[in-house]
């Protein structure tokens, strides 16, 4: 893992300014919750919203949710991170995908990238159906998640998100979890 973090240090240098700028923009966004106002996050506290891009350049929001907002201590312990894009807002605003992993794709110098693993839940005829899906993320979003998992942010990690390394260039196809 130290090897991976050392490999990502150049990204850290570039992203430090971007993360600082994103933090202030996201904190003000957290107050208004962007276009997430009438979704799942109306009932759940939000510590931070990071706006980034997925692998095809579409806007995504990475939403960090704390244990609660009853005390300052609870606000700093992140218990879940959600993926919200235009499809989530449009089709499943009360079931946003939850991030379960960060994957570093080590495919060669200056070609590496990161993706997130997440569980997407939907309901069909009263039955819960879960899929494991993967989405590529931009460098700034990846760096925020790397810093979070490494304990280098203002929040404590209570998410259970795992870090993986892959030499695969392709993202896995969605996988049905409930059969």
mmCIF file of C-alpha atoms in Angstrom:
data_model
loop_
_atom_site.group_PDB
_atom_site.id
_atom_site.type_symbol
_atom_site.label_atom_id
_atom_site.label_comp_id
_atom_site.label_asym_id
_atom_site.label_seq_id
_atom_site.Cartn_x
_atom_site.Cartn_y
_atom_site.Cartn_z
ATOM 1 C CA UNK A 1 0.000 0.000 0.000
ATOM 2 C CA UNK A 2 2.907 2.375 0.712
ATOM 3 C CA UNK A 3 4.126 1.728 -2.826
ATOM 4 C CA UNK A 4 0.752 2.805 -4.235
ATOM 5 C CA UNK A 5 0.623 5.951 -2.125
ATOM 6 C CA UNK A 6 4.171 6.822 -3.203
ATOM 7 C CA UNK A 7 3.173 6.317 -6.824
ATOM 8 C CA UNK A 8 0.273 8.683 -6.306
ATOM 9 C CA UNK A 9 2.305 11.476 -4.681
ATOM 10 C CA UNK A 10 2.515 13.475 -7.938
ATOM 11 C CA UNK A 11 -1.282 13.416 -8.059
ATOM 12 C CA UNK A 12 -1.355 14.596 -4.451
ATOM 13 C CA UNK A 13 0.739 17.644 -5.263
ATOM 14 C CA UNK A 14 -1.566 18.596 -8.148
ATOM 15 C CA UNK A 15 -4.726 17.860 -6.212
ATOM 16 C CA UNK A 16 -3.899 19.621 -2.941
ATOM 17 C CA UNK A 17 -4.964 23.001 -4.296
ATOM 18 C CA UNK A 18 -7.950 21.477 -6.077
ATOM 19 C CA UNK A 19 -9.098 19.669 -2.925
ATOM 20 C CA UNK A 20 -8.773 22.868 -0.880
ATOM 21 C CA UNK A 21 -10.837 24.748 -3.448
ATOM 22 C CA UNK A 22 -13.354 21.897 -3.644
ATOM 23 C CA UNK A 23 -13.716 21.806 0.131
ATOM 24 C CA UNK A 24 -14.847 25.410 0.394
ATOM 25 C CA UNK A 25 -17.136 25.085 -2.630
ATOM 26 C CA UNK A 26 -18.566 21.808 -1.358
ATOM 27 C CA UNK A 27 -19.093 23.088 2.146
ATOM 28 C CA UNK A 28 -21.235 25.887 0.806
ATOM 29 C CA UNK A 29 -22.872 23.351 -1.481
ATOM 30 C CA UNK A 30 -23.576 21.089 1.503
ATOM 31 C CA UNK A 31 -25.714 23.866 2.976
ATOM 32 C CA UNK A 32 -27.894 23.956 -0.103
ATOM 33 C CA UNK A 33 -27.143 20.308 -1.078
ATOM 34 C CA UNK A 34 -26.915 21.257 -4.758
ATOM 35 C CA UNK A 35 -29.686 19.548 -6.698
ATOM 36 C CA UNK A 36 -29.884 16.841 -4.023
ATOM 37 C CA UNK A 37 -32.383 18.873 -1.985
ATOM 38 C CA UNK A 38 -35.407 16.596 -2.509
ATOM 39 C CA UNK A 39 -33.595 13.270 -2.275
ATOM 40 C CA UNK A 40 -32.320 10.839 0.333
ATOM 41 C CA UNK A 41 -30.032 13.547 1.709
ATOM 42 C CA UNK A 42 -32.924 15.679 2.887
ATOM 43 C CA UNK A 43 -33.291 13.147 5.762
ATOM 44 C CA UNK A 44 -29.597 12.409 6.300
ATOM 45 C CA UNK A 45 -26.790 14.701 7.499
ATOM 46 C CA UNK A 46 -24.164 15.596 4.920
ATOM 47 C CA UNK A 47 -20.592 16.474 5.895
ATOM 48 C CA UNK A 48 -19.205 17.179 2.436
ATOM 49 C CA UNK A 49 -20.202 17.104 -1.231
ATOM 50 C CA UNK A 50 -17.432 16.772 -3.786
ATOM 51 C CA UNK A 51 -18.359 17.434 -7.407
ATOM 52 C CA UNK A 52 -16.266 15.603 -9.974
ATOM 53 C CA UNK A 53 -16.491 13.716 -13.254
ATOM 54 C CA UNK A 54 -16.965 10.077 -14.133
ATOM 55 C CA UNK A 55 -15.054 8.241 -16.870
ATOM 56 C CA UNK A 56 -17.080 9.786 -19.697
ATOM 57 C CA UNK A 57 -16.956 13.335 -18.338
ATOM 58 C CA UNK A 58 -20.412 13.512 -16.767
ATOM 59 C CA UNK A 59 -20.843 15.347 -13.473
ATOM 60 C CA UNK A 60 -21.018 13.220 -10.354
ATOM 61 C CA UNK A 61 -21.286 14.065 -6.682
ATOM 62 C CA UNK A 62 -19.471 12.147 -3.978
ATOM 63 C CA UNK A 63 -21.489 12.697 -0.796
ATOM 64 C CA UNK A 64 -19.812 12.048 2.567
ATOM 65 C CA UNK A 65 -22.336 11.375 5.330
ATOM 66 C CA UNK A 66 -21.406 11.457 9.015
ATOM 67 C CA UNK A 67 -22.731 9.315 11.855
ATOM 68 C CA UNK A 68 -24.974 12.200 12.835
ATOM 69 C CA UNK A 69 -25.154 15.909 13.338
ATOM 70 C CA UNK A 70 -25.956 15.965 17.064
ATOM 71 C CA UNK A 71 -22.362 16.739 18.077
ATOM 72 C CA UNK A 72 -19.171 17.993 16.486
ATOM 73 C CA UNK A 73 -17.563 14.586 17.084
ATOM 74 C CA UNK A 74 -20.298 12.759 15.152
ATOM 75 C CA UNK A 75 -20.052 15.244 12.274
ATOM 76 C CA UNK A 76 -16.397 14.267 11.755
ATOM 77 C CA UNK A 77 -16.951 10.494 11.607
ATOM 78 C CA UNK A 78 -17.977 9.500 8.082
ATOM 79 C CA UNK A 79 -20.140 6.378 8.078
ATOM 80 C CA UNK A 80 -21.060 6.241 4.371
ATOM 81 C CA UNK A 81 -20.047 7.713 1.030
ATOM 82 C CA UNK A 82 -22.621 7.876 -1.751
ATOM 83 C CA UNK A 83 -22.360 8.292 -5.527
ATOM 84 C CA UNK A 84 -24.937 10.660 -7.018
ATOM 85 C CA UNK A 85 -25.230 11.459 -10.707
ATOM 86 C CA UNK A 86 -28.063 12.658 -12.934
ATOM 87 C CA UNK A 87 -29.469 9.110 -13.240
ATOM 88 C CA UNK A 88 -29.650 8.723 -9.464
ATOM 89 C CA UNK A 89 -31.405 12.081 -9.111
ATOM 90 C CA UNK A 90 -33.807 11.199 -11.933
ATOM 91 C CA UNK A 91 -34.541 7.510 -11.321
ATOM 92 C CA UNK A 92 -33.677 6.529 -7.736
ATOM 93 C CA UNK A 93 -33.312 9.600 -5.516
ATOM 94 C CA UNK A 94 -34.025 7.608 -2.330
ATOM 95 C CA UNK A 95 -31.557 4.792 -3.068
ATOM 96 C CA UNK A 96 -28.213 6.334 -4.025
ATOM 97 C CA UNK A 97 -25.386 3.867 -4.697
ATOM 98 C CA UNK A 98 -23.057 3.436 -1.723
ATOM 99 C CA UNK A 99 -19.298 3.347 -2.319
ATOM 100 C CA UNK A 100 -17.679 0.111 -1.091
ATOM 101 C CA UNK A 101 -14.234 0.262 -2.684
ATOM 102 C CA UNK A 102 -11.613 2.342 -4.441
ATOM 103 C CA UNK A 103 -9.639 0.604 -7.190
ATOM 104 C CA UNK A 104 -6.266 1.823 -8.440
ATOM 105 C CA UNK A 105 -5.737 0.566 -12.012
ATOM 106 C CA UNK A 106 -1.954 0.253 -12.387
ATOM 107 C CA UNK A 107 -1.707 -0.139 -16.172
ATOM 108 C CA UNK A 108 1.515 1.725 -16.855
ATOM 109 C CA UNK A 109 3.183 5.054 -16.270
ATOM 110 C CA UNK A 110 0.890 8.009 -17.051
ATOM 111 C CA UNK A 111 -1.968 5.610 -17.925
ATOM 112 C CA UNK A 112 -3.127 4.695 -14.408
ATOM 113 C CA UNK A 113 -6.561 5.683 -13.165
ATOM 114 C CA UNK A 114 -8.977 5.001 -10.312
ATOM 115 C CA UNK A 115 -12.493 3.664 -10.180
ATOM 116 C CA UNK A 116 -14.981 3.163 -7.388
ATOM 117 C CA UNK A 117 -16.889 0.009 -6.550
ATOM 118 C CA UNK A 118 -20.401 0.607 -5.300
ATOM 119 C CA UNK A 119 -23.600 -1.191 -4.546
ATOM 120 C CA UNK A 120 -26.633 0.078 -6.405
ATOM 121 C CA UNK A 121 -29.985 -0.943 -4.910
ATOM 122 C CA UNK A 122 -33.313 -0.866 -6.687
ATOM 123 C CA UNK A 123 -36.717 -2.315 -6.001
ATOM 124 C CA UNK A 124 -38.788 -4.287 -8.476
ATOM 125 C CA UNK A 125 -42.207 -5.651 -7.538
ATOM 126 C CA UNK A 126 -41.404 -5.099 -3.866
ATOM 127 C CA UNK A 127 -38.142 -7.068 -4.089
ATOM 128 C CA UNK A 128 -34.753 -5.541 -3.391
ATOM 129 C CA UNK A 129 -32.205 -6.076 -6.180
ATOM 130 C CA UNK A 130 -28.569 -5.108 -5.631
ATOM 131 C CA UNK A 131 -25.832 -4.766 -8.240
ATOM 132 C CA UNK A 132 -22.103 -4.275 -7.739
ATOM 133 C CA UNK A 133 -21.044 -1.636 -10.248
ATOM 134 C CA UNK A 134 -17.778 0.106 -11.088
ATOM 135 C CA UNK A 135 -17.311 3.670 -12.331
ATOM 136 C CA UNK A 136 -14.137 5.467 -13.306
ATOM 137 C CA UNK A 137 -13.472 8.784 -11.518
ATOM 138 C CA UNK A 138 -11.400 11.845 -12.313
ATOM 139 C CA UNK A 139 -8.048 12.410 -10.586
ATOM 140 C CA UNK A 140 -9.356 14.980 -8.075
ATOM 141 C CA UNK A 141 -12.145 12.683 -6.909
ATOM 142 C CA UNK A 142 -9.703 9.769 -6.688
ATOM 143 C CA UNK A 143 -7.282 11.868 -4.660
ATOM 144 C CA UNK A 144 -10.000 12.932 -2.226
ATOM 145 C CA UNK A 145 -10.915 9.276 -1.662
ATOM 146 C CA UNK A 146 -7.258 8.220 -1.364
ATOM 147 C CA UNK A 147 -6.620 10.946 1.213
ATOM 148 C CA UNK A 148 -9.789 9.959 3.082
ATOM 149 C CA UNK A 149 -8.820 6.271 3.198
ATOM 150 C CA UNK A 150 -5.257 7.181 4.248
ATOM 151 C CA UNK A 151 -6.577 9.275 7.157
ATOM 152 C CA UNK A 152 -5.292 12.542 5.699
ATOM 153 C CA UNK A 153 -8.542 14.536 5.809
ATOM 154 C CA UNK A 154 -10.503 16.291 8.524
ATOM 155 C CA UNK A 155 -12.831 13.262 8.810
ATOM 156 C CA UNK A 156 -12.484 9.870 10.459
ATOM 157 C CA UNK A 157 -13.272 6.807 8.367
ATOM 158 C CA UNK A 158 -16.003 4.485 9.609
ATOM 159 C CA UNK A 159 -17.166 3.357 6.151
ATOM 160 C CA UNK A 160 -15.550 -0.030 5.581
ATOM 161 C CA UNK A 161 -14.450 1.082 2.109
ATOM 162 C CA UNK A 162 -11.626 -1.130 0.837
ATOM 163 C CA UNK A 163 -8.647 -0.167 -1.353
ATOM 164 C CA UNK A 164 -7.779 -2.474 -4.273
ATOM 165 C CA UNK A 165 -5.059 -2.567 -6.927
ATOM 166 C CA UNK A 166 -5.766 -3.901 -10.402
ATOM 167 C CA UNK A 167 -3.718 -4.249 -13.556
ATOM 168 C CA UNK A 168 -6.890 -4.373 -15.645
ATOM 169 C CA UNK A 169 -7.642 -1.638 -18.132
ATOM 170 C CA UNK A 170 -11.360 -2.473 -18.291
ATOM 171 C CA UNK A 171 -13.931 -2.015 -15.574
ATOM 172 C CA UNK A 172 -15.836 -5.167 -14.621
ATOM 173 C CA UNK A 173 -19.427 -5.503 -15.823
ATOM 174 C CA UNK A 174 -22.184 -4.962 -13.274
ATOM 175 C CA UNK A 175 -22.672 -8.010 -11.065
ATOM 176 C CA UNK A 176 -25.999 -9.092 -9.611
ATOM 177 C CA UNK A 177 -25.582 -9.629 -5.857
ATOM 178 C CA UNK A 178 -29.047 -10.945 -4.976
ATOM 179 C CA UNK A 179 -30.220 -14.066 -6.795
#
